[in-house]
CSV table of C-alpha atoms and ligand atoms in Angstrom, one decimal:
chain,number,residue,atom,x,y,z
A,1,UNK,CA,-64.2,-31.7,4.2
A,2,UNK,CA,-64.7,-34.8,6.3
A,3,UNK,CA,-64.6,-34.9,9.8
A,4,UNK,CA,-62.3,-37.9,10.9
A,5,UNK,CA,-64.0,-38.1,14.2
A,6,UNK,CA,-68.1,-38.6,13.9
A,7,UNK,CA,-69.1,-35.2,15.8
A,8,UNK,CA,-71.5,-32.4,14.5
A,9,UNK,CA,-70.3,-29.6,11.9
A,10,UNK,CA,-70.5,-26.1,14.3
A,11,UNK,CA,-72.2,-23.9,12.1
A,12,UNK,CA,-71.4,-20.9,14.4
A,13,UNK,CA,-68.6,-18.3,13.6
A,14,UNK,CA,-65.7,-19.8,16.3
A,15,UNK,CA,-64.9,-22.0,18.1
A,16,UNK,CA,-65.5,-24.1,14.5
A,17,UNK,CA,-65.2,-27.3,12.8
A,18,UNK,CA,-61.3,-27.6,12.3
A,19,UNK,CA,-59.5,-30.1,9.9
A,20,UNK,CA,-57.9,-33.6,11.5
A,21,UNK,CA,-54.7,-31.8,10.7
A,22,UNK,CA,-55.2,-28.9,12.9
A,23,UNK,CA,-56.0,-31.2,15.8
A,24,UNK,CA,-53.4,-33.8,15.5
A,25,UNK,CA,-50.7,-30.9,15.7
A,26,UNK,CA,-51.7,-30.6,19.1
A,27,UNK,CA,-50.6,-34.1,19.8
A,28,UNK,CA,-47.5,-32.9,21.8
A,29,UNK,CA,-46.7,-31.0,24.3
A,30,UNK,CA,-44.1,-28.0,24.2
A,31,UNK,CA,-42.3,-26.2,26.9
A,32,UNK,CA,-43.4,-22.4,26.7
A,33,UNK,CA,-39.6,-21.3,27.2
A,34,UNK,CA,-37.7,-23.4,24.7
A,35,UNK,CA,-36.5,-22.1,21.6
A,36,UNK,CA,-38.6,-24.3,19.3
A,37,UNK,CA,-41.3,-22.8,20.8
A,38,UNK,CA,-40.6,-19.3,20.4
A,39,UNK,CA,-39.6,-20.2,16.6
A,40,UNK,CA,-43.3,-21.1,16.3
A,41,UNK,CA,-44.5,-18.1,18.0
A,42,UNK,CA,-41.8,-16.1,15.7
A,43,UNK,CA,-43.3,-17.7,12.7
A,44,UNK,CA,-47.3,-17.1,13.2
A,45,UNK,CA,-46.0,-13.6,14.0
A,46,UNK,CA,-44.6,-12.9,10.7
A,47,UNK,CA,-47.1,-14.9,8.7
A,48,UNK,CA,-49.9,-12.6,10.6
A,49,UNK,CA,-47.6,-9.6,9.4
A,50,UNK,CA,-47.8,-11.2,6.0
A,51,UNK,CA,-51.3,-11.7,6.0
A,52,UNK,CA,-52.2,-8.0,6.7
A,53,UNK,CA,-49.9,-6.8,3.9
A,54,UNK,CA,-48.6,-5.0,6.5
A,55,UNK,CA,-44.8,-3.8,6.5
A,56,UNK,CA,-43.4,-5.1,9.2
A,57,UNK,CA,-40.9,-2.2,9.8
A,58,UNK,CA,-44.2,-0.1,10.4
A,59,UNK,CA,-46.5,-2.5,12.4
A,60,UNK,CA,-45.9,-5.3,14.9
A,61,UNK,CA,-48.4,-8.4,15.7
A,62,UNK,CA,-48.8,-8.7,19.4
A,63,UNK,CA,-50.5,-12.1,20.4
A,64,UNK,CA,-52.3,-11.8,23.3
A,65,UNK,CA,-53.6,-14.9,25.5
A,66,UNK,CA,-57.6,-15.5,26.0
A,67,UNK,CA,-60.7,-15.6,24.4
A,68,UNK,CA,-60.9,-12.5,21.4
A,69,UNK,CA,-62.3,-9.8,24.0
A,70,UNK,CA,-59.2,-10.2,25.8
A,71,UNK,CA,-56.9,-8.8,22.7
A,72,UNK,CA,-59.8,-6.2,22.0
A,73,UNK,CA,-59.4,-5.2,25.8
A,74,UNK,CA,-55.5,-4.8,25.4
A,75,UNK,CA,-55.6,-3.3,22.2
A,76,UNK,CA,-57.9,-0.5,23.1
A,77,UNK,CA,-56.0,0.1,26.3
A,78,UNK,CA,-52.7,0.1,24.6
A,79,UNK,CA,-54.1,2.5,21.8
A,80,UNK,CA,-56.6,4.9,23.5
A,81,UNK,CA,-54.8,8.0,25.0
A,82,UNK,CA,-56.3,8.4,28.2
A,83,UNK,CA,-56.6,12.1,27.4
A,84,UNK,CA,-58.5,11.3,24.4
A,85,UNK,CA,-61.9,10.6,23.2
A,86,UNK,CA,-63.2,7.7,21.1
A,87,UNK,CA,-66.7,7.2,18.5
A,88,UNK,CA,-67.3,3.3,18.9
A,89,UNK,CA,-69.5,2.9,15.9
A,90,UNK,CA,-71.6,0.6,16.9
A,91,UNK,CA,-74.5,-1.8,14.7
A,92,UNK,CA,-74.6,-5.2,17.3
A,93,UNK,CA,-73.0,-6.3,20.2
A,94,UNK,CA,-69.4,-6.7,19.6
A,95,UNK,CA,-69.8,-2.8,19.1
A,96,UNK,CA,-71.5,-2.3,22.2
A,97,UNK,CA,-68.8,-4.8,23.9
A,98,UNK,CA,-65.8,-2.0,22.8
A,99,UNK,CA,-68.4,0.9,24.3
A,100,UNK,CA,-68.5,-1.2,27.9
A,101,UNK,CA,-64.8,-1.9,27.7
A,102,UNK,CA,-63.8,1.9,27.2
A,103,UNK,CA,-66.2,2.6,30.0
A,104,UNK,CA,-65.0,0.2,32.8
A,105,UNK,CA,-61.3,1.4,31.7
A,106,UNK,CA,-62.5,5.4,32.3
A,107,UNK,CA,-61.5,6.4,28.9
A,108,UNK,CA,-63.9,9.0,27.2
A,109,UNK,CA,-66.3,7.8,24.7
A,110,UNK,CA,-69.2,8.5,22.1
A,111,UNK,CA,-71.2,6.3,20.1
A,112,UNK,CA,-73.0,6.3,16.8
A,113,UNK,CA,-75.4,3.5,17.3
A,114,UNK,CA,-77.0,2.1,14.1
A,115,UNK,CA,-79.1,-0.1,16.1
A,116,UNK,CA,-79.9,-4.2,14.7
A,117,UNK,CA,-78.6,-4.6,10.9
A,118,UNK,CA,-77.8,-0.7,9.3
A,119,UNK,CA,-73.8,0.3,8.9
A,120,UNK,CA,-72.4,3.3,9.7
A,121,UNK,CA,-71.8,5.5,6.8
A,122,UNK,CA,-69.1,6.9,6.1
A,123,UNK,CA,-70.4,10.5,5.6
A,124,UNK,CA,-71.7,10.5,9.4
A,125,UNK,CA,-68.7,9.6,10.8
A,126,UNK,CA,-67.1,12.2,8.5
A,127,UNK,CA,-69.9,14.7,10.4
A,128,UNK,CA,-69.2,13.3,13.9
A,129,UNK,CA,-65.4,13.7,13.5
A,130,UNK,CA,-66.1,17.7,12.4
A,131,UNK,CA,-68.9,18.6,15.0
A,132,UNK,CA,-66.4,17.1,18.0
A,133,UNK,CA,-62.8,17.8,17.4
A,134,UNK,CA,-62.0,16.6,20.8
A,135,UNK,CA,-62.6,12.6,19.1
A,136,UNK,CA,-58.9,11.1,18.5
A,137,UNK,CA,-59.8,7.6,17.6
A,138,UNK,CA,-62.6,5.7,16.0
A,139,UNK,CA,-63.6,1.9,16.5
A,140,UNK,CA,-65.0,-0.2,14.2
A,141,UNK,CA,-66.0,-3.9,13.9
A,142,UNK,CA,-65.4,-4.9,10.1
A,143,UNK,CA,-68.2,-7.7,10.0
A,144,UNK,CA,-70.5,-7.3,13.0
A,145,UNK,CA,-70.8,-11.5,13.9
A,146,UNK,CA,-74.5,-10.0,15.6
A,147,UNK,CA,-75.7,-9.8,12.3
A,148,UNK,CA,-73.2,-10.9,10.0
A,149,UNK,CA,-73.8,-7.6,8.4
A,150,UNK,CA,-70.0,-6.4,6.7
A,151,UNK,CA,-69.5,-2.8,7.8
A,152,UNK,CA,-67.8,-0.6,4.9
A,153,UNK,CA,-64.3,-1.1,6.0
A,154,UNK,CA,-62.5,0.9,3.1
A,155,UNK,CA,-64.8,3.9,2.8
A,156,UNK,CA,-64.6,4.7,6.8
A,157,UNK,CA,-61.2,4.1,7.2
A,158,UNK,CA,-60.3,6.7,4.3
A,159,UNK,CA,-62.7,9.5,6.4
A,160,UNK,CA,-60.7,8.8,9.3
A,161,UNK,CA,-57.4,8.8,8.1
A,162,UNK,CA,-58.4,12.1,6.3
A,163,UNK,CA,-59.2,13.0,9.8
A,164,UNK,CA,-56.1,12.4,11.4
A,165,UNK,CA,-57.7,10.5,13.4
A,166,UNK,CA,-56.8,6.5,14.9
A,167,UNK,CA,-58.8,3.8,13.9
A,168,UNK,CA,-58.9,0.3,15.5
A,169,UNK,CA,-60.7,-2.3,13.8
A,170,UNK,CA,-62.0,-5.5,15.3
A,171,UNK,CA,-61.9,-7.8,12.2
A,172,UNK,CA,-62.5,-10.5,14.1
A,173,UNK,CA,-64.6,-12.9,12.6
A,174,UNK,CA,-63.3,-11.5,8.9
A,175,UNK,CA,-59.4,-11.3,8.9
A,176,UNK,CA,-58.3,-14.1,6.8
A,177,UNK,CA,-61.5,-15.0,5.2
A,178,UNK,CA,-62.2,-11.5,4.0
A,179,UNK,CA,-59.4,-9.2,1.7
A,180,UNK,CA,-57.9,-6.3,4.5
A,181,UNK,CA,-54.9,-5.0,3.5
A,182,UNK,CA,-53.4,-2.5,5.4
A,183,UNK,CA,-50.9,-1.7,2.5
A,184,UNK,CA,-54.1,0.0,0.8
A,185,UNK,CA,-56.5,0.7,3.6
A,186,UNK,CA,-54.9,3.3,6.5
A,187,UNK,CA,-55.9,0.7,9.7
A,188,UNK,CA,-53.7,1.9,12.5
A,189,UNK,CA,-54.4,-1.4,14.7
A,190,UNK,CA,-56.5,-4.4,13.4
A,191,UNK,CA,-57.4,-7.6,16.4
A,192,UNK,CA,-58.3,-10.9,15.6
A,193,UNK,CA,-58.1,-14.2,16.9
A,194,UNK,CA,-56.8,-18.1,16.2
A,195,UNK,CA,-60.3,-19.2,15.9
A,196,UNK,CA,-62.1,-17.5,13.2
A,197,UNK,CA,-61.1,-17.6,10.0
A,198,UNK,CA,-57.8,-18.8,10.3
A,199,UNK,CA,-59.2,-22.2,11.4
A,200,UNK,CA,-57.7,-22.6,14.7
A,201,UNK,CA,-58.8,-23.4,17.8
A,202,UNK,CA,-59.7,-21.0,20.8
A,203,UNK,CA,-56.9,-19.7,23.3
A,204,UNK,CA,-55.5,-16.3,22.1
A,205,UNK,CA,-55.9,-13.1,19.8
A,206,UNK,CA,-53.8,-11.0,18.0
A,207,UNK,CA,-53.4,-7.3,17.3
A,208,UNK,CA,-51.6,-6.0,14.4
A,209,UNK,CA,-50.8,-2.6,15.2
A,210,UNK,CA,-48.3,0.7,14.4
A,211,UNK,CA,-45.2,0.2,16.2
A,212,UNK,CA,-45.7,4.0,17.1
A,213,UNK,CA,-48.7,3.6,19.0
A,214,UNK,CA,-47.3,0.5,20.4
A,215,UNK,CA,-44.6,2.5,21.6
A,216,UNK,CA,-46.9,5.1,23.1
A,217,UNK,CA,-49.2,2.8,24.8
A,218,UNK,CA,-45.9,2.0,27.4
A,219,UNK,CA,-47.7,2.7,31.2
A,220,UNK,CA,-51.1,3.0,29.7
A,221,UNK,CA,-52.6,-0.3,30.4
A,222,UNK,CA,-55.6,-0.5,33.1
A,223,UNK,CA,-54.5,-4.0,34.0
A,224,UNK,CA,-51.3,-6.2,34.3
A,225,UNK,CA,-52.1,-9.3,32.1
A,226,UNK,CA,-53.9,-7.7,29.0
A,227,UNK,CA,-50.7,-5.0,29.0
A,228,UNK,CA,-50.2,-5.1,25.3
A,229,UNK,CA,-47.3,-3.2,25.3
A,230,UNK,CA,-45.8,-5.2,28.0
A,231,UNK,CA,-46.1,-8.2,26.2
A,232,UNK,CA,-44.8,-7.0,23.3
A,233,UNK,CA,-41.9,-5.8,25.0
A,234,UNK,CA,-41.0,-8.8,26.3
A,235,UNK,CA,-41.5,-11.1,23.6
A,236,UNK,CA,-39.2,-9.1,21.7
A,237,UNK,CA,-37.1,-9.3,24.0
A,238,UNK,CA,-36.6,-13.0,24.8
A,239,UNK,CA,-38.7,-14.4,22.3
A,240,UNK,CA,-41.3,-15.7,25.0
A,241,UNK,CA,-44.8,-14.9,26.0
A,242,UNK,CA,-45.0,-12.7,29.2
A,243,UNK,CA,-47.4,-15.8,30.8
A,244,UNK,CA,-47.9,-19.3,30.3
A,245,UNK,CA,-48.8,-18.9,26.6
A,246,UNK,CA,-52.0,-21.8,25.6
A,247,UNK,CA,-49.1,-23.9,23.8
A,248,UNK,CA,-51.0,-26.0,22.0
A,249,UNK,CA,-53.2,-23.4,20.2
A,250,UNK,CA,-50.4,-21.5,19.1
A,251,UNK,CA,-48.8,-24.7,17.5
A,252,UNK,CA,-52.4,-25.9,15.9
A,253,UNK,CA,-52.7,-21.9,14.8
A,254,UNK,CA,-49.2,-22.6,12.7
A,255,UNK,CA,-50.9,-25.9,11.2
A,256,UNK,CA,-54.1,-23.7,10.3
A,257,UNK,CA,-52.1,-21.3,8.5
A,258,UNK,CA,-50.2,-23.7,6.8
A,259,UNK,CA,-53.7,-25.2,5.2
A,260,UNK,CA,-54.8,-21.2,4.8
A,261,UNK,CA,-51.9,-21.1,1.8
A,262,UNK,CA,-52.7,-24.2,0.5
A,263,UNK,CA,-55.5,-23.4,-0.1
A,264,UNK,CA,-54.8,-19.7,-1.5
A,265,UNK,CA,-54.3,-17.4,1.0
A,266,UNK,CA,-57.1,-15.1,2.1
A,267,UNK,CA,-58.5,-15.1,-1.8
A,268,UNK,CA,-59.1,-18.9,-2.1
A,269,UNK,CA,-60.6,-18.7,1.7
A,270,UNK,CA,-63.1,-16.0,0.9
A,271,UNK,CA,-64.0,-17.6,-2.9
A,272,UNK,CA,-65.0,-21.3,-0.4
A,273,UNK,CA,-67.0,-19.1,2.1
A,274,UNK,CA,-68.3,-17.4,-0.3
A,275,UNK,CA,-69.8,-20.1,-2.2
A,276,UNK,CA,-70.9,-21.6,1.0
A,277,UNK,CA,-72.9,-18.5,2.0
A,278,UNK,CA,-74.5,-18.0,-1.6
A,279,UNK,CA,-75.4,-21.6,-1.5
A,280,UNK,CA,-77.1,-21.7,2.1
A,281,UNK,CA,-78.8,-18.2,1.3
A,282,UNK,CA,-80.3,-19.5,-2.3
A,283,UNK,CA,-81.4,-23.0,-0.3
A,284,UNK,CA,-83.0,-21.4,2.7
A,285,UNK,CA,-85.1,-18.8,0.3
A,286,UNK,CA,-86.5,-21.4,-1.4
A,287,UNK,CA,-87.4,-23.3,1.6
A,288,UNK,CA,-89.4,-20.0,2.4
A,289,UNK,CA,-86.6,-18.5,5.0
A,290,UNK,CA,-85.8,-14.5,4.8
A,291,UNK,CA,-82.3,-13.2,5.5
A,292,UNK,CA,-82.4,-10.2,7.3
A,293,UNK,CA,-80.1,-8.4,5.3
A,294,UNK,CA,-80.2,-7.0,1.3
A,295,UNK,CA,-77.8,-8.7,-0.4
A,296,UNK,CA,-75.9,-6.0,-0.7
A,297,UNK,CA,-74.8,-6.3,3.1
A,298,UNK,CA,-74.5,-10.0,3.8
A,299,UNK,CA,-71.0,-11.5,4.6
A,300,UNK,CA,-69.8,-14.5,3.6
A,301,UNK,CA,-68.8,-15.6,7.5
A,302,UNK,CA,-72.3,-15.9,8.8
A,303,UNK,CA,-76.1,-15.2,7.9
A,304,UNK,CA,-78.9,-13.9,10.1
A,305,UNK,CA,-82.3,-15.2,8.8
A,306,UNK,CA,-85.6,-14.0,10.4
A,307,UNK,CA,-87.3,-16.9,12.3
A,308,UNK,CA,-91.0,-18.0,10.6
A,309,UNK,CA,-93.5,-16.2,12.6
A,310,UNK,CA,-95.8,-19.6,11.4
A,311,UNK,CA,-97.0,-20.7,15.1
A,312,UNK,CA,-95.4,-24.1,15.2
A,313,UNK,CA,-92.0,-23.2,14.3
A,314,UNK,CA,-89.6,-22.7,17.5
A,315,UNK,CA,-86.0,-22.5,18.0
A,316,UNK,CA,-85.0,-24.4,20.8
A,317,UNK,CA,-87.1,-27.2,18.6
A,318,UNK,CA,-85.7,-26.4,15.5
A,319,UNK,CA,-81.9,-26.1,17.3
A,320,UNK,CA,-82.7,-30.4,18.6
A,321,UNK,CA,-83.6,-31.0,15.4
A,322,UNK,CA,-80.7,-29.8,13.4
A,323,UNK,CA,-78.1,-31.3,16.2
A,324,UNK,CA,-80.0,-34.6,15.8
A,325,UNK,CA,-78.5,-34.7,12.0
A,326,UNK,CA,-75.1,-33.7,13.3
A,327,UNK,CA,-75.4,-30.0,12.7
A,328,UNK,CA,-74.8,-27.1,15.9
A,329,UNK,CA,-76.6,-23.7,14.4
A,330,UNK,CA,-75.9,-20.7,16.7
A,331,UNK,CA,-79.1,-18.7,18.2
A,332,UNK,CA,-79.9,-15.1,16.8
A,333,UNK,CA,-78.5,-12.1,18.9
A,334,UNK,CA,-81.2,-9.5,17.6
A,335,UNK,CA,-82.7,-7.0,20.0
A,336,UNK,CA,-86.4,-6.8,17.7
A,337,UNK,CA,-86.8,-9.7,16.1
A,338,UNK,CA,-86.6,-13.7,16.5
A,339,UNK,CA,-83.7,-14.5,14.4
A,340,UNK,CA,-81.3,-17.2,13.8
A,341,UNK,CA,-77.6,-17.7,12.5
A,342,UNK,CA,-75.9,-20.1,10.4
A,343,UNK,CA,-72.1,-19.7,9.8
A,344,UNK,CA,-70.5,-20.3,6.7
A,345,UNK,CA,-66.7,-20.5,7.8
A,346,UNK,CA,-64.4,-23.6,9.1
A,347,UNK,CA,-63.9,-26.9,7.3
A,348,UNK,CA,-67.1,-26.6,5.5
A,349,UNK,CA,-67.7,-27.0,1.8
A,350,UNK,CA,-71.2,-26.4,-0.6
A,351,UNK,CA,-71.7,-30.8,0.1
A,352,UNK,CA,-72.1,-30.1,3.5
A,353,UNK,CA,-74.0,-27.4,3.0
A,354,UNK,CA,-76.7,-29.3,0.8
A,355,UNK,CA,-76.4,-32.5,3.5
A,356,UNK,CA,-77.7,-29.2,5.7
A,357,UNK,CA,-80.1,-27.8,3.8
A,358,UNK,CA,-81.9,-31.3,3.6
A,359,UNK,CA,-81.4,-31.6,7.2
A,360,UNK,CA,-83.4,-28.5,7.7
A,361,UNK,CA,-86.1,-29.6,5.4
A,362,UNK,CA,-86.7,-32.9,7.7
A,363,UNK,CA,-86.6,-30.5,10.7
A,364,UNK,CA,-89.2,-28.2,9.7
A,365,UNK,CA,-91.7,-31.7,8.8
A,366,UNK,CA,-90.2,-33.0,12.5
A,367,UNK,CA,-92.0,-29.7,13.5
A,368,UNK,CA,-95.1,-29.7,11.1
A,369,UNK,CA,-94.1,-27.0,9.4
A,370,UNK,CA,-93.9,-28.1,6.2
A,371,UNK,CA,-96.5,-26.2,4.1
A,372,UNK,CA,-92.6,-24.1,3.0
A,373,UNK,CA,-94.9,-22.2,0.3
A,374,UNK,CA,-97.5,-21.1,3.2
A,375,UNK,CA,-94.7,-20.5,5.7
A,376,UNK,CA,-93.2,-17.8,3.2
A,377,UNK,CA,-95.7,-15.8,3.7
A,378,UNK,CA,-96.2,-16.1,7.5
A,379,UNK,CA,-92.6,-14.1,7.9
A,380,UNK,CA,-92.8,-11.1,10.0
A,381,UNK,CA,-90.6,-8.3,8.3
A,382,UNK,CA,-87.4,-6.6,9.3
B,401,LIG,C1,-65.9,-13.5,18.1
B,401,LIG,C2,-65.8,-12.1,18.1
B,401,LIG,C3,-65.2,-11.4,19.1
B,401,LIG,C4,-64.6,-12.0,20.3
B,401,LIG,O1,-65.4,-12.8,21.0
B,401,LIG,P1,-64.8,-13.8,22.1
B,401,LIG,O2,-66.0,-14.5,22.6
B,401,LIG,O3,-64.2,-13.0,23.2
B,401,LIG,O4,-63.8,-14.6,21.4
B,401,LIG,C5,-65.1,-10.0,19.0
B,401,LIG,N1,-65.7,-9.3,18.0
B,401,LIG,C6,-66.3,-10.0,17.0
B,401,LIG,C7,-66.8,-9.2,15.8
B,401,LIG,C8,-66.4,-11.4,17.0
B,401,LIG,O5,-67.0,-12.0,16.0
């Protein structure tokens, strides 16, 4: 996992380190209307398909230009009846995102909002779904990137499905690193984008959705360039994007998946981010850090650990420090407490993980806060 080009490791959960081979496939330049284009497009569609355990007679993957939010925004315009009613289940801000989204496209909403770091369980949404009848579809962010908590995907997707009820899940930051099927788990539409844990880089999403509610999403869209159903439409029919797709992403996205089966599919992905998380968690506890969440809830994409409440430590210090060594951290996104990430996902391995972890020591010295078995118990508590 060596970076070619001397530049720091992002330790943030996308835009991420990718491998050499990812970036040299954008080396050319395609025309966005020629054929061997659309074959790529064609073939990241299907892989995507494949990926999801998702029959492909039943669903259809929809890529959608822009940043993540942009294929959220279309999928939950496409999906959401405007007659309907939605529960956002919310723990962190890419739950509150979906909330404001709904809102500023006038679709009818309620929220269950389990504030910082708790999940939603699955017996309250079960209670919600009975006490409002009126509620046809449920959102859900699989692993909340606020926290880095991972919401229990499986057990909440079986209430609502027992329901009858839609759910959309924004698995973001966990399809492709983390097991979703949606042969075994009822997911009615799923979004994601190139640059999580697929390894690409930024430039569009994706939505994997039920050609049905594809189908019904026809007219429904709030605005003319996140229409999912449009786009859908039209790439079936011609094989093309309905705008100027970012051709260079797409074609580095193909490269990225190729690497994601060499190296095992979504299994092999997980067991390396896996390890990486275990070994940053075990190497910052015993330089006196605290994660914010039980073990039981941590994710292997990133980590949330409280910052020391010892006087000397700060961030913005700590941030210089790190990037000094060639590491970029990513700042907490906690409303209560001082926090800050680490991400375990992109071309990272446990060697670069340790070359942190020493890195961190020497930046908590640069700081004068080295007395690690002190500073353990200066940390405020969650
Ligand atoms: C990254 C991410 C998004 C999308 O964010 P963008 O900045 O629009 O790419 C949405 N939801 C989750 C959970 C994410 O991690």
């Amino acid at each position: 996992m060596i970076n070619s080009i001397k530049e720091p490791y992002l330790l943030t959960p996308g835009p991420l380190t990718t491998s050499h081979a990812t970036k040299a496939a954008m080396l050319r330049d395609w025309g966005s209307w020629d054929d061997d284009f659309n074959q790529v497009t064609a073939d990241i569609r299907r892989q995507l398909l494949a990926m999801a355990e998702a029959g492909s007679s039943d669903y259809a993957c929809v890529p959608m230009q822009g940043s993540g939010t942009f294929a959220v925004e279309s999928a939950l315009a496409c999906a959401t009846d405007p007659n309907g009613k939605v529960l956002v289940l919310m723990n962190g801000a890419y739950g509150k995102r979906a909330a404001q989204l709904l809102h500023m496209m006038g679709r009818r909403y309620v929220t269950l909002d389990k504030g910082d770091y708790l999940p939603p369980h699955p017996d309250e949404v079960a209670a919600l779904l009975e006490q409002d009848p009126e509620i046809t579809l449920v959102f859900l962010v699989h692993c909340e990137t606020s926290s880095g908590i991972l919401n229990p995907l499986e057990a909440i997707a079986e209430v609502v499905h027992a329901h009858g009820k839609t759910l959309v899940v924004d698995a973001m930051s966990s399809f492709g690193g983390v097991p979703i099927s949606l042969a075994k788990t009822p997911i009615d539409v799923l979004v994601s984008s190139a640059n999580k844990c697929i390894e690409g880089v930024p430039g569009f999403g994706f939505v994997i959705l039920r050609q049905a509610l594809l189908e019904a999403g026809k007219g429904r869209a709030h605005s003319l360039s996140l229409d999912l159903y449009a786009q859908w439409e039209y790439m079936e029919r011609t094989g093309q994007w309905r705008f100027t797709p970012p051709t260079h992403t797409v074609v580095a996205f193909q490269a990225a998946l190729a690497q994601h089966r060499e190296e095992g599919g979504v299994p092999g992905r997980c067991a390396r981010y896996t390890r990486n998380r275990d070994a940053l968690v075990n190497g910052m506890r015993s330089l006196g850090f605290s994660t914010l969440l039980e073990d039981e809830w941590l994710s292997p994409i990133i980590t949330t650990f409280l910052s020391p409440t010892y006087p000397a430590f700060e961030f913005n210090a700590f941030y210089a420090a790190l990037k000094a060594r060639g590491f970029l951290i990513y700042p907490g996104k906690l409303t209560e407490v001082e926090s800050f990430r680490i991400g375990c996902i992109g071309q990272l391995d446990t060697t670069v993980i340790a070359e942190l972890l020493s890195a961190i020591q020497e930046a908590l010295a640069d700081m004068d806060v080295s007395l690690i078995a002190d500073l353990s118990s200066q940390f405020g508590s969650a």
